[in-house]
Coordinates of C-alpha atoms in Angstrom, one line a residue:
F1 CA -77.7 9.4 1.0
A2 CA -75.2 12.3 1.0
D3 CA -72.9 10.6 3.6
L4 CA -73.0 7.4 1.5
A5 CA -72.2 9.3 -1.7
L6 CA -69.3 11.1 0.1
A7 CA -67.9 7.7 1.4
Q8 CA -68.0 6.3 -2.1
I9 CA -66.0 9.3 -3.5
R10 CA -63.4 9.5 -0.7
P11 CA -60.4 7.1 -1.4
V12 CA -60.3 4.0 0.8
P13 CA -57.4 4.0 3.3
T14 CA -54.9 1.4 2.2
L15 CA -52.1 -0.3 4.2
K16 CA -48.6 0.1 2.9
R17 CA -46.3 -2.9 2.5
S18 CA -43.1 -1.0 3.4
V19 CA -42.3 2.5 4.7
T20 CA -39.3 4.6 5.5
V21 CA -39.4 7.2 8.2
K22 CA -36.9 9.9 9.4
D23 CA -38.4 10.8 12.7
P24 CA -38.3 8.7 16.0
L25 CA -42.1 8.1 15.7
V26 CA -44.2 6.3 13.1
R27 CA -47.4 8.1 12.3
I28 CA -50.7 6.8 10.8
G29 CA -49.9 8.5 7.5
D30 CA -46.6 6.6 7.3
L31 CA -48.5 3.3 7.4
V32 CA -51.7 4.1 5.6
D33 CA -52.3 5.8 2.3
H34 CA -55.3 8.3 2.3
A35 CA -55.3 8.6 6.1
G36 CA -56.8 12.1 5.9
E37 CA -56.7 14.3 9.0
L38 CA -55.3 11.4 11.0
A39 CA -52.1 11.2 9.0
G40 CA -50.0 13.1 11.5
V41 CA -51.0 11.0 14.6
P42 CA -48.1 9.0 16.0
V43 CA -48.8 5.4 16.8
F44 CA -45.5 3.5 17.1
R45 CA -41.9 4.1 18.0
A46 CA -39.6 4.0 15.0
P47 CA -36.6 1.5 14.8
D48 CA -33.1 2.7 15.5
I49 CA -31.5 4.9 12.9
G50 CA -30.3 2.9 9.9
T51 CA -32.2 -0.2 10.9
T52 CA -35.5 -2.0 9.8
G53 CA -38.3 -3.6 11.8
T54 CA -41.7 -5.1 11.1
I55 CA -45.3 -4.5 12.4
S56 CA -48.1 -7.0 11.8
S57 CA -51.2 -5.8 10.1
S58 CA -53.2 -6.8 13.1
Q59 CA -51.0 -4.5 15.3
V60 CA -51.6 -1.7 12.9
M61 CA -55.4 -2.1 13.0
E62 CA -55.3 -2.3 16.8
A63 CA -53.4 1.0 16.9
L64 CA -56.0 2.6 14.6
R65 CA -59.0 1.4 16.6
P66 CA -59.0 4.4 19.1
Y67 CA -59.3 6.7 16.1
R68 CA -62.3 4.9 14.7
M69 CA -60.4 4.0 11.5
F70 CA -62.0 0.6 10.9
R71 CA -62.2 0.5 7.1
V72 CA -58.7 -0.1 5.8
D73 CA -57.8 -2.1 2.8
L74 CA -55.2 -4.7 4.0
A75 CA -55.0 -6.5 0.7
D76 CA -52.7 -9.5 1.4
I77 CA -50.3 -7.7 3.6
A78 CA -49.5 -9.6 6.8
E79 CA -46.6 -7.4 7.9
V80 CA -45.4 -3.8 7.3
E81 CA -41.7 -3.3 7.0
V82 CA -40.6 -0.1 8.7
S83 CA -37.1 1.4 8.0
R84 CA -35.6 4.3 9.8
A85 CA -33.6 6.5 7.4
G86 CA -30.1 7.3 8.4
R87 CA -26.7 8.3 7.1
V88 CA -24.5 5.2 7.5
F89 CA -20.7 5.3 8.1
T90 CA -19.1 2.1 6.8
P91 CA -16.0 0.5 8.3
A92 CA -14.0 1.4 5.2
E93 CA -14.9 5.1 5.7
I94 CA -13.9 5.0 9.4
Q95 CA -10.6 3.3 8.6
G96 CA -9.9 5.8 5.8
R97 CA -10.6 8.7 8.3
I98 CA -8.2 7.2 10.8
L99 CA -5.4 7.0 8.2
Q100 CA -6.1 10.5 7.0
A101 CA -5.8 11.7 10.6
F102 CA -2.3 10.3 11.0
A103 CA -1.0 10.8 7.5
G104 CA 1.8 13.3 7.5
Q105 CA 1.8 13.5 11.3
Y106 CA 4.2 12.0 13.9
G107 CA 6.8 11.4 11.1
L108 CA 4.5 9.2 9.1
G109 CA 4.1 9.3 5.4
E110 CA 1.0 9.6 3.1
A111 CA -2.2 7.7 3.9
A112 CA -1.6 5.3 0.9
S113 CA 1.7 4.1 2.5
L114 CA 0.2 3.4 6.0
S115 CA -1.0 0.0 7.3
L116 CA -3.8 0.1 9.9
T117 CA -4.7 -2.5 12.5
V118 CA -7.6 -1.8 14.8
E119 CA -7.9 -3.7 18.1
R120 CA -11.7 -4.2 18.0
D121 CA -14.0 -4.8 15.0
I122 CA -15.1 -1.7 13.3
R123 CA -18.9 -1.8 12.8
P124 CA -21.0 0.5 10.6
F125 CA -23.1 3.0 12.4
A126 CA -25.8 5.5 11.4
V127 CA -26.7 9.0 12.3
E128 CA -29.7 11.2 11.4
A129 CA -30.4 11.4 7.7
T130 CA -30.4 15.2 8.1
S131 CA -26.9 15.2 9.6
S132 CA -24.2 16.5 7.2
G133 CA -21.3 16.5 9.7
E134 CA -18.2 14.4 9.0
L135 CA -16.0 12.5 11.4
V136 CA -13.9 15.2 13.2
V137 CA -10.9 14.2 15.4
A138 CA -11.7 15.1 19.0
R139 CA -8.4 13.6 20.4
S140 CA -5.5 11.6 19.1
S141 CA -2.1 10.3 20.2
Y142 CA 0.6 8.2 18.6
D143 CA 3.7 6.4 20.0
S144 CA 6.4 6.1 17.2
R145 CA 8.3 3.5 19.3
T146 CA 5.4 1.0 19.5
N147 CA 3.4 2.3 16.5
R148 CA 0.3 2.4 18.8
F149 CA -2.5 5.0 18.3
D150 CA -5.5 6.2 20.2
I151 CA -8.1 8.3 18.5
S152 CA -11.6 9.6 19.2
F153 CA -14.1 11.2 16.8
E154 CA -17.2 13.3 17.0
I155 CA -19.9 14.3 14.5
P156 CA -21.0 17.9 14.9
G157 CA -24.8 18.3 15.0
S158 CA -25.6 14.7 15.5
Q159 CA -27.4 13.6 18.6
A160 CA -27.2 9.9 17.7
A161 CA -23.4 10.1 17.4
R162 CA -23.1 11.1 21.0
R163 CA -24.5 7.7 22.0
I164 CA -22.0 5.8 19.8
P165 CA -18.5 4.9 21.1
L166 CA -16.2 6.5 18.5
R167 CA -12.9 5.8 20.1
F168 CA -10.5 3.5 18.3
T169 CA -7.1 2.1 19.3
G170 CA -4.5 -0.1 17.4
T171 CA -1.3 0.3 15.4
V172 CA -0.4 2.4 12.3
V173 CA 2.8 1.3 10.5
E174 CA 4.4 3.0 7.5
L175 CA 5.3 0.6 4.7
I176 CA 7.8 1.3 1.9
E177 CA 8.6 -0.6 -1.2
T178 CA 11.9 -2.3 -1.2
V179 CA 13.8 -4.8 -3.4
V180 CA 14.4 -8.2 -1.7
A181 CA 16.1 -11.4 -2.8
A182 CA 13.8 -13.9 -4.3
R183 CA 16.3 -16.7 -3.5
G184 CA 19.4 -17.2 -1.5
M185 CA 22.5 -15.9 -3.2
Q186 CA 26.2 -16.5 -2.6
R187 CA 29.1 -14.1 -2.6
G188 CA 30.1 -13.3 -6.2
D189 CA 26.7 -14.3 -7.8
V190 CA 25.7 -11.9 -10.5
I191 CA 22.2 -10.7 -10.0
K192 CA 19.5 -11.4 -12.6
S193 CA 16.0 -9.8 -12.8
T194 CA 14.5 -13.2 -11.7
D195 CA 16.5 -13.0 -8.5
L196 CA 14.6 -9.9 -7.3
I197 CA 11.1 -9.1 -6.1
V198 CA 9.5 -5.9 -4.7
E199 CA 7.7 -6.1 -1.4
K200 CA 6.2 -3.6 1.0
R201 CA 8.0 -3.7 4.4
P202 CA 7.7 -1.6 7.6
R203 CA 10.0 1.3 7.3
A204 CA 11.7 0.4 10.5
E205 CA 12.7 -3.0 9.1
V206 CA 14.2 -1.6 5.9
P207 CA 18.0 -0.6 6.1
A208 CA 18.8 3.0 5.2
D209 CA 20.9 1.9 2.2
A210 CA 18.3 -0.6 0.9
A211 CA 17.9 -0.5 -2.9
A212 CA 14.7 1.1 -4.1
P213 CA 12.4 -0.1 -6.9
G214 CA 13.7 1.2 -10.2
E215 CA 17.3 1.4 -8.9
T216 CA 19.9 -0.4 -11.1
V217 CA 20.7 -3.7 -9.3
V218 CA 20.7 -6.3 -12.1
G219 CA 24.2 -7.0 -13.4
F220 CA 25.9 -6.3 -10.1
A221 CA 27.5 -9.1 -8.0
M222 CA 27.0 -9.9 -4.4
R223 CA 29.7 -8.8 -1.9
Q224 CA 28.5 -11.4 0.6
N225 CA 25.9 -14.2 1.1
L226 CA 22.3 -13.2 1.2
R227 CA 19.2 -15.2 2.4
A228 CA 16.0 -15.2 0.5
G229 CA 13.7 -12.4 1.6
Q230 CA 16.5 -10.1 2.8
P231 CA 16.5 -6.6 1.4
I232 CA 19.2 -5.8 -1.2
R233 CA 21.5 -3.2 0.2
R234 CA 23.7 -0.9 -1.9
H235 CA 26.6 -1.9 0.3
D236 CA 26.0 -5.6 -0.7
L237 CA 26.6 -4.7 -4.4
V238 CA 29.9 -4.7 -6.3
K239 CA 30.7 -4.8 -10.0
P240 CA 31.2 -8.4 -11.1
D241 CA 34.8 -9.5 -11.7
L242 CA 35.5 -9.6 -15.5
V243 CA 39.0 -10.9 -14.7
R244 CA 39.8 -13.6 -12.2
R245 CA 43.0 -14.3 -10.4
D246 CA 45.3 -16.8 -12.3
E247 CA 43.0 -16.6 -15.3
T248 CA 44.6 -16.4 -18.8
V249 CA 43.8 -13.0 -20.2
T250 CA 44.4 -10.9 -23.3
L251 CA 46.8 -8.0 -22.8
V252 CA 45.9 -5.1 -25.1
F253 CA 48.1 -2.1 -26.0
Q254 CA 46.5 0.5 -28.1
A255 CA 47.9 3.8 -29.4
P256 CA 47.1 6.0 -32.4
G257 CA 47.6 3.7 -35.3
I258 CA 48.8 0.8 -33.2
L259 CA 46.9 -2.2 -31.7
L260 CA 48.9 -5.0 -30.1
T261 CA 47.7 -8.0 -28.2
T262 CA 49.3 -10.9 -26.4
R263 CA 48.5 -13.5 -23.8
G264 CA 48.9 -13.0 -20.1
K265 CA 48.1 -14.3 -16.7
A266 CA 46.1 -12.2 -14.2
L267 CA 47.8 -12.0 -10.8
E268 CA 44.6 -10.6 -9.2
G269 CA 40.9 -10.3 -10.1
G270 CA 39.1 -7.1 -10.9
A271 CA 35.9 -5.6 -12.2
E272 CA 35.6 -3.3 -15.2
G273 CA 37.7 -0.2 -14.6
D274 CA 39.8 -1.7 -11.9
T275 CA 43.6 -1.5 -12.2
V276 CA 45.2 -5.0 -11.9
T277 CA 48.6 -6.6 -12.4
A278 CA 49.3 -9.4 -14.8
V279 CA 52.3 -11.4 -16.3
N280 CA 53.1 -11.2 -19.9
L281 CA 53.4 -14.9 -20.8
Q282 CA 55.9 -14.2 -23.6
S283 CA 58.2 -11.8 -21.8
K284 CA 57.5 -13.0 -18.3
R285 CA 57.4 -9.4 -17.2
T286 CA 54.8 -8.0 -14.7
V287 CA 52.6 -5.3 -16.2
Q288 CA 49.7 -3.2 -15.0
G289 CA 46.5 -2.5 -16.8
V290 CA 42.8 -1.7 -16.5
V291 CA 40.1 -4.3 -16.9
S292 CA 38.3 -3.4 -20.0
G293 CA 36.2 -6.5 -20.7
P294 CA 35.8 -10.2 -19.8
G295 CA 39.3 -11.7 -19.7
Q296 CA 40.8 -8.5 -21.1
I297 CA 43.3 -6.0 -19.7
R298 CA 44.2 -2.8 -21.4
L299 CA 47.9 -1.9 -20.5
V300 CA 48.7 1.3 -18.8
S301 CA 51.9 3.2 -19.6
S302 CA 53.1 6.7 -19.8
T303 CA 55.6 5.6 -22.5
P304 CA 53.5 3.7 -25.0
R305 CA 56.4 2.8 -27.4
V306 CA 58.5 1.4 -24.6
V307 CA 55.6 -0.7 -23.5
T308 CA 55.1 -1.9 -27.0
A309 CA 58.6 -3.1 -27.4
A310 CA 59.5 -4.3 -23.9
A311 CA 56.2 -5.6 -22.6
L312 CA 54.7 -7.2 -25.7
D313 CA 57.7 -8.1 -27.8
P314 CA 60.8 -8.9 -25.6
S315 CA 63.0 -9.6 -28.6
A316 CA 62.4 -6.1 -29.9
A317 CA 64.1 -4.6 -26.8
Q318 CA 67.4 -6.4 -27.8
R319 CA 67.5 -5.1 -31.3
P320 CA 69.5 -1.9 -31.9
A321 CA 67.7 1.3 -32.8
P322 CA 67.6 2.1 -36.5
T323 CA 70.3 4.7 -37.6
S324 CA 70.4 7.2 -40.4
G325 CA 73.1 5.2 -42.3
K326 CA 75.9 7.8 -41.9

């Protein structure tokens, strides 16, 4: 009667539906609640680190038979899911570590500006859950001519990592933002904001004098033809001509208290600030001036009043100078 009473008080061993283990072996206590003194007895090999497997309830009972554990509540459990705990390194983490390893090295820029291509698929892997080590570079090399890299990692303190191939090869290319033509443009075209887009290109493909994002480009004219997708170079930019050759222009002479204008014909084109020659259509004389606006030339002279009389009013040059009346 005492044994029967003790059996009624002691909890009934109960099979678990799913378990997670850290060790390489699965013990009775991992599979069965209330296993008592048999809890530490190993009965199965655990799955690989970071993976999951299943064991049927009949296999569990067969493993318990040698230990005379016959009375186990199986409920409706047909299989037990067994997971092996591990610390998983994802492909994104591995790629990030490769970029960090080369950032600022071999003439490369920051990690955010680097583009990585790995020759074989990067798959996640797991190490022991107790391992706190990070991916440490064991060996690396980089060829700046071909952009090819070769790198190997290790994880200090992890036995599992020693069985995993942690060598990666591929290419690392530094990208920089550059301004490129959104459409084909002809010589003399004035650039508008819709003519430009910003793209990331390999540094080696970007000319040294390429315009950078934020640099003033809009409003300039093209010095030569440009295909769509080509980087905009500073050498390609010129100020747009505000005066064109053979164009009718306004000749302006200005001095303190004096503003005179007349019509002229430009003998050459020019951008704002350029010195050009023109013909005064009234006097038929050739004059020089500075382009000051669209179709406008400001006359240049070291003797303003002579220019006023001779260049702008030819008849004034023939009139005698005023006398005092004596």
